[in-house]
Amino acid sequence: MRETRTALAAWHLQHSRPECLVSYFDPWQPVARQLDLLASRFGAVKALCDAERDSLATEDDALAQLRDSLAFHLLRACVWWQVDFSPRAVTGLSAPKFMEHAHRHTARHVDDETMLDVMTWQHYMHRADSGHIMVTGTDPLYRGNTTIVYGIDGHRGFRFGMQRPGQPLAWNDITHPDFIAASLNARALHCLIETECAAIGEWDQAREEHIQAARHHARHFHIVGQADPVARYARALEQFSRCQSRFGRFAFENIVNHMAFAVAHAAHEQGLSLAELLHQGDGHPVSPNMVDSLKRRAHAHVTTGTDPLRQAQYVAMLNRVETGFALSGGQ
């Protein structure tokens, strides 16, 4: 047993570092997948630490530091994308216990201590001062001579600025509720500055569609198990059908897939076929194509939106859910 734990610990120390799991400055990485990775790996690493403690073994300091780092980054990611986060619901820990792990991490990393402060109490910031901005990083995907810089201000709002060679950094006046909103606005302005591009309408659409997507991101940890999963899936599918921008379609496809997984999970929990649950949802006729499409989307969510360590159990669950059509491509 101890050998197994040692092997697992070594694997996590290599593969579960936050920098391997989350890309804060790339809005093209699925939000759902990154959140699931952080939550899942925190739980797995914490379980290994707890097992060592229960066996009276000396705690592996590197593993404990990884656990604490994952706690901090799970909290940071939820603030970054404005996701509702209840430590007890997501990790099984009370808020004070969870924050102990985050604080142990920030006690060792001054930059992350500053980041935690600016996202929460702002002891080091001029509170409510939109002109006091902590730089969080630069855009890794920009092209051209103008650098995009990101920050968080005294209102805990996300900001961006532009810096041309030989010129001072100029912050944009608009405060955004989450990083993706700031990033989309930054790239729209950057596109205009660098190329005077005609694709500015694409960015405008992306910004509007992100406002809708952000409402779903906020509910990420509530999507599975929430009431009326069929109605929520239908609404998300309708929103997806109206998306005009490439970014909007990317974001909403991931959201719709997550909603489809939630429907399949509800069917599994209630012992119903997908057809039965869909019919209960709105009373409309249900076709094999509708059910097969939903199940394919649920599987797509597992593939693109969840931690690979949990995918086998999710696939097994989906395979146990019947479609309700004997000749369907599913069960």
XYZ file of C-alpha atoms in Angstrom, residues 21-24 29-43 70 73-85 90-91 180 214 216-223 258 301 304-307 310:
52
model
C -3.219 22.294 -15.483
C -4.254 25.892 -16.038
C -3.419 28.639 -18.520
C -4.697 31.886 -17.045
C -8.534 26.900 -23.027
C -11.867 25.440 -21.821
C -12.842 26.886 -18.458
C -14.649 23.685 -17.420
C -11.634 21.464 -18.017
C -9.243 23.688 -16.083
C -11.588 23.973 -13.111
C -12.196 20.233 -13.077
C -8.467 19.545 -13.254
C -7.693 21.825 -10.312
C -10.547 20.525 -8.150
C -9.846 16.887 -8.974
C -6.092 17.073 -8.430
C -6.495 18.994 -5.175
C -8.772 16.230 -3.907
C -3.540 23.526 -5.858
C -4.848 28.082 -7.741
C -8.359 26.660 -7.445
C -9.317 29.806 -5.563
C -7.480 32.038 -8.037
C -9.132 30.360 -11.032
C -12.588 30.882 -9.543
C -11.878 34.587 -9.069
C -10.210 34.813 -12.498
C -13.326 33.524 -14.263
C -15.872 34.683 -11.645
C -17.016 31.181 -10.707
C -19.215 30.583 -7.652
C -17.043 28.595 -5.268
C -16.298 21.424 -4.116
C -13.573 20.058 -1.818
C -11.871 36.709 -20.394
C -19.998 33.970 -18.237
C -22.853 29.622 -17.200
C -19.205 29.733 -16.103
C -20.327 31.234 -12.803
C -22.482 28.145 -12.197
C -19.824 25.616 -13.209
C -19.810 23.699 -9.935
C -23.625 23.688 -9.818
C -24.377 22.475 -13.352
C -21.437 20.202 -20.005
C -17.683 16.917 -22.267
C -12.617 17.851 -23.364
C -14.002 19.174 -20.085
C -12.875 16.836 -17.312
C -9.751 15.540 -15.631
C -11.903 10.842 -13.757
